[in-house]
Amino acid sequence: MPLVTSKEMLQKAYDGGYAIGAFNVNNMEIIQGITEAAKELNAPLILQVSSGARKYANHTYLMKLVEAALIETNLPICLHLDHGDTFELCKSCVDGGFTSVMIDGSHYSFEENIKLTKQVVDYAHDHGVTVEGELGRLAGIEDDVKVSAEDSSYTRPEEVEEFVGRTGVDSLAIAIGTSHGAYKFKPGTKPQLRFDILEEVSKRLPGFPIVLHGASSVIPEYVEMINQYGGDMPGALGVPEDQLRKAASMAVCKINIDSDLRLAMTGTIRKYFAEHPDHFDPRQYLKPARENIKKMVAHKIVDVLGCAGKA
Ligand code: G3H
Ligand code: 13P
Ligand code: ZN
C-alpha cells in the first residue's frame, strides 16, 4: 500500500470517536517498534518527522525506512512533517514524498500565521498533500508554568473559524494545557486539560479534526526505570491517560507522542547496561529498546487512542 494523506484517516477517526497516534520517528528501531505494534493491532498510523529528525537521520534514509514499513505492514501510513517552520521546509517535504505537513506559525501574529499557513496550503494541496496548522501556543519544556502565562497561550476559540476558513487547513492543532517534553505540569499539581476550550472549538468547527501536541503521558514505569538506573528526572509529569481518552472521544483525531518513545527507549537501554556492563554490541541493547517501544505503542493504541482494528 502507498503512503496515504491524513485526510481520510482523520475523518474516520472523527466519525468513530477515536484518535490516530502520530509518533515521532528518528531511526530504524523506533520505526520498527511503532509499526510492528500497529501491524499486530491493525491500526492506522501517522509517522512524523521533525526538522531535527530529518537533519539527524537524512531525508532519504527516513523515506526508505518508512517505505520498508509500508511493505512489511501493508497498513495505511501517513508520513507527516512535524512543526514545519518555513514554507521552504514544507515544500521540500512535499516535493520529497511526504503526504502531510504541519506549518507551525503559532509564534507569529494571527495575520502572519494565516499568510504563511495559506502559502503552504496552496502549494501542498496542489500536490495532493494535507496540511495541519496551529493556533495557540504550547508551553515549552523550560517555561515557567504560571496560570496567567498559560492562559495567554491557550487557543482562542473565537479565532478558529476565521483561521480555518482563510487558510484552508485540513486539521488544526490547539493549545489546551499540554506542552512538549517530560515536564508538563508542576510536580504536586493535578494536571487538567481545558476541555471547555476543546468543546468551544469543536462547536465552531463541526466535523473538523483537531490535533493535540505534547500529548505524552510520561509513563511512570519508564521514568522510574531511568531514575533507578542512574538517571535524574525528578518531577517528570505528563498528561493523564484518562484525559487523552476523553480528548480522543471528542474532536481530537491526532495525538502526538514523542517523549514516551524517548523514555521507553532510554529507560530500557539504561537498565540493560546496568545489568550487562560488559556488553558492547548495539544489537543487544537496541533489541529490548525496540521491544519496549512496541509494547508502549500497543498500549497507546488499545488503551488511549482506541484505533485498534481501524486500519
Ligand atoms: O514537538 C517536538 C517533537 O518532540 C520533536 O522534537 O525537534 O527534538 O525532534 P525534536
Ligand atoms: P510530547 O513531548 O508530549 O511527546 O509531544 C510530542 C509532540 O507534540 C510532537 O509534535
Ligand atoms: Zn508538537
mmCIF file of C-alpha atoms and ligand atoms in Angstrom:
data_model
loop_
_atom_site.group_PDB
_atom_site.id
_atom_site.type_symbol
_atom_site.label_atom_id
_atom_site.label_comp_id
_atom_site.label_asym_id
_atom_site.label_seq_id
_atom_site.Cartn_x
_atom_site.Cartn_y
_atom_site.Cartn_z
ATOM 1 C CA MET A 1 0.000 0.000 0.000
ATOM 2 C CA PRO A 2 1.382 3.502 -0.838
ATOM 3 C CA LEU A 3 1.616 6.285 1.756
ATOM 4 C CA VAL A 4 -1.737 7.965 2.416
ATOM 5 C CA THR A 5 -2.588 11.528 3.402
ATOM 6 C CA SER A 6 -4.123 12.242 6.794
ATOM 7 C CA LYS A 7 -7.466 13.263 5.240
ATOM 8 C CA GLU A 8 -9.406 10.028 5.277
ATOM 9 C CA MET A 9 -7.901 8.589 8.456
ATOM 10 C CA LEU A 10 -8.643 11.726 10.482
ATOM 11 C CA GLN A 11 -12.187 11.945 9.130
ATOM 12 C CA LYS A 12 -12.845 8.314 10.054
ATOM 13 C CA ALA A 13 -11.344 8.936 13.495
ATOM 14 C CA TYR A 14 -13.643 11.938 13.966
ATOM 15 C CA ASP A 15 -16.710 9.929 12.977
ATOM 16 C CA GLY A 16 -15.659 6.927 15.061
ATOM 17 C CA GLY A 17 -14.774 8.843 18.242
ATOM 18 C CA TYR A 18 -11.156 7.680 18.384
ATOM 19 C CA ALA A 19 -7.742 9.185 17.531
ATOM 20 C CA ILE A 20 -4.768 8.268 15.375
ATOM 21 C CA GLY A 21 -1.358 8.106 17.053
ATOM 22 C CA ALA A 22 1.222 10.418 15.481
ATOM 23 C CA PHE A 23 4.556 9.052 16.611
ATOM 24 C CA ASN A 24 7.869 10.875 16.087
ATOM 25 C CA VAL A 25 10.496 8.807 14.302
ATOM 26 C CA ASN A 26 14.269 9.218 14.164
ATOM 27 C CA ASN A 27 15.801 5.830 13.390
ATOM 28 C CA MET A 28 15.149 2.253 12.318
ATOM 29 C CA GLU A 29 14.441 0.722 15.720
ATOM 30 C CA ILE A 30 11.856 3.385 16.572
ATOM 31 C CA ILE A 31 10.102 2.904 13.213
ATOM 32 C CA GLN A 32 10.145 -0.874 13.632
ATOM 33 C CA GLY A 33 8.816 -0.804 17.208
ATOM 34 C CA ILE A 34 5.930 1.505 16.280
ATOM 35 C CA THR A 35 4.958 -0.198 13.045
ATOM 36 C CA GLU A 36 5.170 -3.749 14.444
ATOM 37 C CA ALA A 37 2.710 -2.784 17.187
ATOM 38 C CA ALA A 38 0.370 -1.148 14.665
ATOM 39 C CA LYS A 39 0.542 -4.159 12.378
ATOM 40 C CA GLU A 40 -0.383 -6.606 15.142
ATOM 41 C CA LEU A 41 -3.316 -4.392 16.122
ATOM 42 C CA ASN A 42 -4.325 -3.409 12.580
ATOM 43 C CA ALA A 43 -4.143 0.295 13.452
ATOM 44 C CA PRO A 44 -3.763 3.248 11.033
ATOM 45 C CA LEU A 45 -0.628 5.278 11.718
ATOM 46 C CA ILE A 46 0.929 8.684 11.340
ATOM 47 C CA LEU A 47 4.736 8.643 11.403
ATOM 48 C CA GLN A 48 6.028 12.156 11.900
ATOM 49 C CA VAL A 49 9.433 13.666 11.318
ATOM 50 C CA SER A 50 10.650 16.900 12.906
ATOM 51 C CA SER A 51 13.209 19.082 11.134
ATOM 52 C CA GLY A 52 15.712 17.908 13.771
ATOM 53 C CA ALA A 53 14.942 14.263 12.966
ATOM 54 C CA ARG A 54 15.321 14.962 9.259
ATOM 55 C CA LYS A 55 18.719 16.563 9.886
ATOM 56 C CA TYR A 56 19.766 13.688 12.158
ATOM 57 C CA ALA A 57 18.707 10.753 10.004
ATOM 58 C CA ASN A 58 18.667 12.273 6.482
ATOM 59 C CA HIS A 59 15.537 12.592 4.331
ATOM 60 C CA THR A 60 16.369 9.665 2.047
ATOM 61 C CA TYR A 61 17.118 7.238 4.890
ATOM 62 C CA LEU A 62 13.841 8.123 6.589
ATOM 63 C CA MET A 63 11.863 7.774 3.345
ATOM 64 C CA LYS A 64 13.373 4.355 2.680
ATOM 65 C CA LEU A 65 12.771 3.156 6.250
ATOM 66 C CA VAL A 66 9.142 4.240 6.029
ATOM 67 C CA GLU A 67 8.875 2.576 2.614
ATOM 68 C CA ALA A 68 10.129 -0.637 4.235
ATOM 69 C CA ALA A 69 7.485 -0.270 6.959
ATOM 70 C CA LEU A 70 4.769 0.025 4.279
ATOM 71 C CA ILE A 71 5.952 -3.195 2.645
ATOM 72 C CA GLU A 72 6.213 -5.042 5.955
ATOM 73 C CA THR A 73 2.874 -3.904 7.403
ATOM 74 C CA ASN A 74 0.591 -3.130 4.451
ATOM 75 C CA LEU A 75 -1.060 -0.548 6.738
ATOM 76 C CA PRO A 76 -2.384 2.910 5.834
ATOM 77 C CA ILE A 77 0.552 5.070 6.957
ATOM 78 C CA CYS A 78 0.766 8.840 6.619
ATOM 79 C CA LEU A 79 4.231 10.440 6.604
ATOM 80 C CA HIS A 80 3.962 13.865 8.208
ATOM 81 C CA LEU A 81 6.329 16.794 8.776
ATOM 82 C CA ASP A 82 6.112 17.808 12.445
ATOM 83 C CA HIS A 83 6.443 21.531 13.294
ATOM 84 C CA GLY A 84 7.466 22.799 9.867
ATOM 85 C CA ASP A 85 8.589 26.376 10.491
ATOM 86 C CA THR A 86 9.120 27.735 6.974
ATOM 87 C CA PHE A 87 7.450 27.469 3.560
ATOM 88 C CA GLU A 88 10.744 26.137 2.137
ATOM 89 C CA LEU A 89 10.915 23.236 4.616
ATOM 90 C CA CYS A 90 7.281 22.291 3.940
ATOM 91 C CA LYS A 91 7.859 22.498 0.175
ATOM 92 C CA SER A 92 10.946 20.322 0.439
ATOM 93 C CA CYS A 93 8.958 17.635 2.311
ATOM 94 C CA VAL A 94 6.046 17.838 -0.161
ATOM 95 C CA ASP A 95 8.481 17.541 -3.077
ATOM 96 C CA GLY A 96 10.303 14.723 -1.292
ATOM 97 C CA GLY A 97 7.280 12.451 -0.878
ATOM 98 C CA PHE A 98 5.695 13.328 2.492
ATOM 99 C CA THR A 99 1.906 13.020 2.390
ATOM 100 C CA SER A 100 1.183 15.585 5.105
ATOM 101 C CA VAL A 101 2.915 18.640 6.573
ATOM 102 C CA MET A 102 2.451 20.833 9.599
ATOM 103 C CA ILE A 103 3.172 24.529 9.261
ATOM 104 C CA ASP A 104 3.580 25.894 12.760
ATOM 105 C CA GLY A 105 3.013 29.627 12.589
ATOM 106 C CA SER A 106 1.778 29.766 16.174
ATOM 107 C CA HIS A 107 4.589 32.095 17.263
ATOM 108 C CA TYR A 108 3.571 34.709 14.662
ATOM 109 C CA SER A 109 0.730 37.202 14.835
ATOM 110 C CA PHE A 110 -2.710 35.948 13.749
ATOM 111 C CA GLU A 111 -2.399 37.638 10.325
ATOM 112 C CA GLU A 112 1.151 36.429 9.703
ATOM 113 C CA ASN A 113 0.219 32.906 10.783
ATOM 114 C CA ILE A 114 -2.673 32.964 8.273
ATOM 115 C CA LYS A 115 -0.449 34.280 5.471
ATOM 116 C CA LEU A 116 2.279 31.655 5.959
ATOM 117 C CA THR A 117 -0.172 28.808 6.522
ATOM 118 C CA LYS A 118 -2.162 29.693 3.397
ATOM 119 C CA GLN A 119 1.011 29.781 1.304
ATOM 120 C CA VAL A 120 1.836 26.221 2.467
ATOM 121 C CA VAL A 121 -1.765 25.020 1.965
ATOM 122 C CA ASP A 122 -1.856 26.340 -1.617
ATOM 123 C CA TYR A 123 1.356 24.520 -2.520
ATOM 124 C CA ALA A 124 0.606 21.311 -0.599
ATOM 125 C CA HIS A 125 -2.978 20.962 -1.912
ATOM 126 C CA ASP A 126 -1.737 21.438 -5.477
ATOM 127 C CA HIS A 127 0.425 18.375 -4.822
ATOM 128 C CA GLY A 128 -2.219 16.257 -3.041
ATOM 129 C CA VAL A 129 -0.710 16.751 0.433
ATOM 130 C CA THR A 130 -2.681 17.589 3.591
ATOM 131 C CA VAL A 131 -1.765 20.430 5.972
ATOM 132 C CA GLU A 132 -2.002 20.895 9.746
ATOM 133 C CA GLY A 133 -1.934 24.431 11.141
ATOM 134 C CA GLU A 134 -1.632 25.637 14.726
ATOM 135 C CA LEU A 135 -3.405 28.321 16.728
ATOM 136 C CA GLY A 136 -2.416 28.998 20.329
ATOM 137 C CA ARG A 137 0.989 28.302 21.800
ATOM 138 C CA LEU A 138 2.093 25.320 23.838
ATOM 139 C CA ALA A 139 4.419 25.975 26.723
ATOM 140 C CA GLY A 140 7.996 24.944 26.099
ATOM 141 C CA ILE A 141 9.634 22.479 28.447
ATOM 142 C CA GLU A 142 11.608 25.265 30.092
ATOM 143 C CA ASP A 143 8.677 27.625 30.527
ATOM 144 C CA ASP A 144 7.506 28.578 33.994
ATOM 145 C CA VAL A 145 4.014 27.228 34.304
ATOM 146 C CA LYS A 146 2.174 30.238 35.736
ATOM 147 C CA VAL A 147 -1.548 30.399 35.231
ATOM 148 C CA SER A 148 -1.520 33.864 33.659
ATOM 149 C CA ALA A 149 1.273 32.932 31.239
ATOM 150 C CA GLU A 150 -0.540 29.704 30.448
ATOM 151 C CA ASP A 151 -3.802 31.486 29.890
ATOM 152 C CA SER A 152 -2.336 33.750 27.258
ATOM 153 C CA SER A 153 -1.102 30.751 25.287
ATOM 154 C CA TYR A 154 -4.392 28.859 25.118
ATOM 155 C CA THR A 155 -6.152 28.779 21.762
ATOM 156 C CA ARG A 156 -8.814 31.472 21.487
ATOM 157 C CA PRO A 157 -11.927 29.682 20.177
ATOM 158 C CA GLU A 158 -13.270 32.873 18.629
ATOM 159 C CA GLU A 159 -10.348 32.805 16.146
ATOM 160 C CA VAL A 160 -10.616 29.257 14.820
ATOM 161 C CA GLU A 161 -13.347 29.640 12.170
ATOM 162 C CA GLU A 162 -11.580 32.576 10.531
ATOM 163 C CA PHE A 163 -8.217 30.774 10.654
ATOM 164 C CA VAL A 164 -9.527 27.555 9.122
ATOM 165 C CA GLY A 165 -11.705 29.403 6.606
ATOM 166 C CA ARG A 166 -8.972 31.720 5.352
ATOM 167 C CA THR A 167 -6.128 29.162 5.284
ATOM 168 C CA GLY A 168 -7.927 26.012 4.099
ATOM 169 C CA VAL A 169 -6.002 23.756 6.527
ATOM 170 C CA ASP A 170 -7.128 20.132 6.851
ATOM 171 C CA SER A 171 -6.592 19.893 10.618
ATOM 172 C CA LEU A 172 -5.846 22.285 13.460
ATOM 173 C CA ALA A 173 -3.520 21.905 16.461
ATOM 174 C CA ILE A 174 -4.805 23.734 19.516
ATOM 175 C CA ALA A 175 -3.357 24.578 22.916
ATOM 176 C CA ILE A 176 -5.493 23.345 25.833
ATOM 177 C CA GLY A 177 -2.835 22.908 28.513
ATOM 178 C CA THR A 178 -0.402 20.339 27.126
ATOM 179 C CA SER A 179 3.262 21.082 26.497
ATOM 180 C CA HIS A 180 6.211 19.345 24.873
ATOM 181 C CA GLY A 181 8.679 17.229 26.796
ATOM 182 C CA ALA A 182 8.647 15.318 30.077
ATOM 183 C CA TYR A 183 7.802 18.162 32.499
ATOM 184 C CA LYS A 184 4.325 19.262 31.525
ATOM 185 C CA PHE A 185 2.870 20.226 34.884
ATOM 186 C CA LYS A 186 4.256 21.391 38.205
ATOM 187 C CA PRO A 187 5.036 18.427 40.475
ATOM 188 C CA GLY A 188 2.326 18.008 43.091
ATOM 189 C CA THR A 189 -0.334 19.754 40.967
ATOM 190 C CA LYS A 190 -3.231 17.944 39.347
ATOM 191 C CA PRO A 191 -2.881 18.071 35.541
ATOM 192 C CA GLN A 192 -6.093 19.247 33.935
ATOM 193 C CA LEU A 193 -6.670 19.912 30.250
ATOM 194 C CA ARG A 194 -9.063 22.710 29.244
ATOM 195 C CA PHE A 195 -11.888 20.615 27.802
ATOM 196 C CA ASP A 196 -14.086 23.715 27.809
ATOM 197 C CA ILE A 197 -11.826 25.218 25.110
ATOM 198 C CA LEU A 198 -11.845 21.982 23.095
ATOM 199 C CA GLU A 199 -15.649 21.881 23.290
ATOM 200 C CA GLU A 200 -15.999 25.502 22.194
ATOM 201 C CA VAL A 201 -13.559 24.961 19.301
ATOM 202 C CA SER A 202 -15.412 21.872 18.102
ATOM 203 C CA LYS A 203 -18.772 23.642 18.304
ATOM 204 C CA ARG A 204 -17.382 26.300 15.996
ATOM 205 C CA LEU A 205 -15.785 23.729 13.648
ATOM 206 C CA PRO A 206 -18.275 20.855 13.405
ATOM 207 C CA GLY A 207 -16.773 17.716 11.862
ATOM 208 C CA PHE A 208 -13.282 19.223 11.729
ATOM 209 C CA PRO A 209 -10.272 17.233 13.045
ATOM 210 C CA ILE A 210 -8.347 18.717 15.968
ATOM 211 C CA VAL A 211 -4.744 17.812 16.854
ATOM 212 C CA LEU A 212 -3.201 17.529 20.307
ATOM 213 C CA HIS A 213 0.543 18.144 20.605
ATOM 214 C CA GLY A 214 2.555 17.497 23.751
ATOM 215 C CA ALA A 215 0.361 14.501 24.487
ATOM 216 C CA SER A 216 2.797 12.041 26.044
ATOM 217 C CA SER A 217 1.612 10.720 29.379
ATOM 218 C CA VAL A 218 5.248 10.460 30.550
ATOM 219 C CA ILE A 219 4.682 6.857 31.587
ATOM 220 C CA PRO A 220 5.881 6.483 35.202
ATOM 221 C CA GLU A 221 7.239 2.966 34.583
ATOM 222 C CA TYR A 222 9.909 4.363 32.240
ATOM 223 C CA VAL A 223 10.677 7.480 34.282
ATOM 224 C CA GLU A 224 11.228 5.186 37.282
ATOM 225 C CA MET A 225 13.441 2.943 35.171
ATOM 226 C CA ILE A 226 15.563 5.948 34.175
ATOM 227 C CA ASN A 227 15.796 7.161 37.783
ATOM 228 C CA GLN A 228 16.565 3.677 39.082
ATOM 229 C CA TYR A 229 19.450 3.197 36.670
ATOM 230 C CA GLY A 230 21.499 6.348 37.050
ATOM 231 C CA GLY A 231 19.168 8.930 35.508
ATOM 232 C CA ASP A 232 17.812 12.019 37.211
ATOM 233 C CA MET A 233 14.334 13.132 36.188
ATOM 234 C CA PRO A 234 12.561 14.267 39.357
ATOM 235 C CA GLY A 235 9.152 15.816 38.814
ATOM 236 C CA ALA A 236 8.602 14.439 35.312
ATOM 237 C CA LEU A 237 4.835 14.529 34.757
ATOM 238 C CA GLY A 238 2.643 14.002 31.694
ATOM 239 C CA VAL A 239 -0.966 14.166 30.561
ATOM 240 C CA PRO A 240 -3.171 11.639 32.409
ATOM 241 C CA GLU A 241 -4.285 8.927 30.025
ATOM 242 C CA ASP A 242 -7.951 9.204 31.002
ATOM 243 C CA GLN A 243 -7.867 12.829 29.767
ATOM 244 C CA LEU A 244 -6.265 11.734 26.494
ATOM 245 C CA ARG A 245 -9.002 9.099 26.077
ATOM 246 C CA LYS A 246 -11.620 11.764 26.671
ATOM 247 C CA ALA A 247 -9.981 14.081 24.095
ATOM 248 C CA ALA A 248 -9.895 11.196 21.581
ATOM 249 C CA SER A 249 -13.604 10.597 22.074
ATOM 250 C CA MET A 250 -14.219 14.283 21.316
ATOM 251 C CA ALA A 251 -12.899 16.209 18.265
ATOM 252 C CA VAL A 252 -9.228 15.311 18.803
ATOM 253 C CA CYS A 253 -8.302 12.955 15.947
ATOM 254 C CA LYS A 254 -4.478 13.100 16.048
ATOM 255 C CA ILE A 255 -2.489 12.660 19.256
ATOM 256 C CA ASN A 256 1.264 13.444 19.096
ATOM 257 C CA ILE A 257 3.647 11.241 21.035
ATOM 258 C CA ASP A 258 7.413 11.629 21.160
ATOM 259 C CA SER A 259 8.571 11.862 24.796
ATOM 260 C CA ASP A 260 7.030 8.491 25.720
ATOM 261 C CA LEU A 261 9.066 6.875 22.919
ATOM 262 C CA ARG A 262 12.245 8.544 24.170
ATOM 263 C CA LEU A 263 11.589 7.475 27.760
ATOM 264 C CA ALA A 264 10.819 3.867 26.812
ATOM 265 C CA MET A 265 13.976 3.647 24.711
ATOM 266 C CA THR A 266 16.310 5.386 27.154
ATOM 267 C CA GLY A 267 14.954 3.639 30.259
ATOM 268 C CA THR A 268 15.366 0.249 28.624
ATOM 269 C CA ILE A 269 18.925 0.955 27.485
ATOM 270 C CA ARG A 270 19.940 2.307 30.907
ATOM 271 C CA LYS A 271 18.560 -0.833 32.569
ATOM 272 C CA TYR A 272 20.296 -3.041 30.030
ATOM 273 C CA PHE A 273 23.715 -1.502 30.671
ATOM 274 C CA ALA A 274 23.244 -1.599 34.441
ATOM 275 C CA GLU A 275 22.582 -5.326 34.155
ATOM 276 C CA HIS A 276 25.183 -6.039 31.444
ATOM 277 C CA PRO A 277 28.041 -3.576 31.996
ATOM 278 C CA ASP A 278 30.391 -5.649 29.820
ATOM 279 C CA HIS A 279 28.178 -5.713 26.680
ATOM 280 C CA PHE A 280 29.014 -3.512 23.701
ATOM 281 C CA ASP A 281 27.104 -4.963 20.722
ATOM 282 C CA PRO A 282 24.428 -2.337 19.843
ATOM 283 C CA ARG A 283 22.012 -5.076 18.766
ATOM 284 C CA GLN A 284 21.958 -6.402 22.311
ATOM 285 C CA TYR A 285 20.616 -3.187 23.852
ATOM 286 C CA LEU A 286 18.629 -1.899 20.870
ATOM 287 C CA LYS A 287 16.586 -5.092 20.687
ATOM 288 C CA PRO A 288 14.942 -4.726 24.135
ATOM 289 C CA ALA A 289 14.564 -0.979 23.487
ATOM 290 C CA ARG A 290 12.644 -1.756 20.279
ATOM 291 C CA GLU A 291 10.532 -4.329 22.125
ATOM 292 C CA ASN A 292 9.557 -1.833 24.813
ATOM 293 C CA ILE A 293 8.708 0.795 22.187
ATOM 294 C CA LYS A 294 6.426 -1.794 20.597
ATOM 295 C CA LYS A 295 4.825 -2.603 23.963
ATOM 296 C CA MET A 296 4.335 1.071 24.782
ATOM 297 C CA VAL A 297 2.804 1.867 21.367
ATOM 298 C CA ALA A 298 0.472 -1.141 21.627
ATOM 299 C CA HIS A 299 -0.704 0.198 24.988
ATOM 300 C CA LYS A 300 -1.382 3.625 23.444
ATOM 301 C CA ILE A 301 -3.292 2.132 20.517
ATOM 302 C CA VAL A 302 -5.500 -0.069 22.692
ATOM 303 C CA ASP A 303 -5.907 1.889 25.942
ATOM 304 C CA VAL A 304 -5.589 5.547 24.892
ATOM 305 C CA LEU A 305 -6.240 6.132 21.178
ATOM 306 C CA GLY A 306 -8.898 3.485 20.552
ATOM 307 C CA CYS A 307 -7.722 2.916 16.956
ATOM 308 C CA ALA A 308 -7.027 -0.840 17.096
ATOM 309 C CA GLY A 309 -8.705 -2.614 14.171
ATOM 310 C CA LYS A 310 -9.405 0.669 12.330
ATOM 311 C CA ALA A 311 -6.826 0.297 9.510
HETATM 312 O O1 G3H B 1 7.434 18.524 19.187
HETATM 313 C C1 G3H B 1 8.604 18.194 19.093
HETATM 314 C C2 G3H B 1 8.979 16.768 18.928
HETATM 315 O O2 G3H B 1 9.073 16.147 20.188
HETATM 316 C C3 G3H B 1 10.237 16.641 18.129
HETATM 317 O O3 G3H B 1 11.351 17.019 18.867
HETATM 318 O O4 G3H B 1 12.577 18.633 17.406
HETATM 319 O O5 G3H B 1 13.755 17.358 19.231
HETATM 320 O O6 G3H B 1 12.997 16.194 17.153
HETATM 321 P P1 G3H B 1 12.756 17.338 18.114
HETATM 322 P P1 13P B 2 5.455 15.027 23.664
HETATM 323 O O1 13P B 2 6.709 15.737 24.035
HETATM 324 O O2 13P B 2 4.419 15.152 24.730
HETATM 325 O O3 13P B 2 5.688 13.605 23.280
HETATM 326 O O4 13P B 2 4.847 15.768 22.364
HETATM 327 C C1 13P B 2 5.298 15.449 21.080
HETATM 328 C C2 13P B 2 4.778 16.378 20.048
HETATM 329 O O5 13P B 2 3.871 17.162 20.243
HETATM 330 C C3 13P B 2 5.420 16.318 18.732
HETATM 331 O O6 13P B 2 4.938 17.300 17.877
HETATM 332 ZN ZN ZN B 3 4.424 19.142 18.840
#
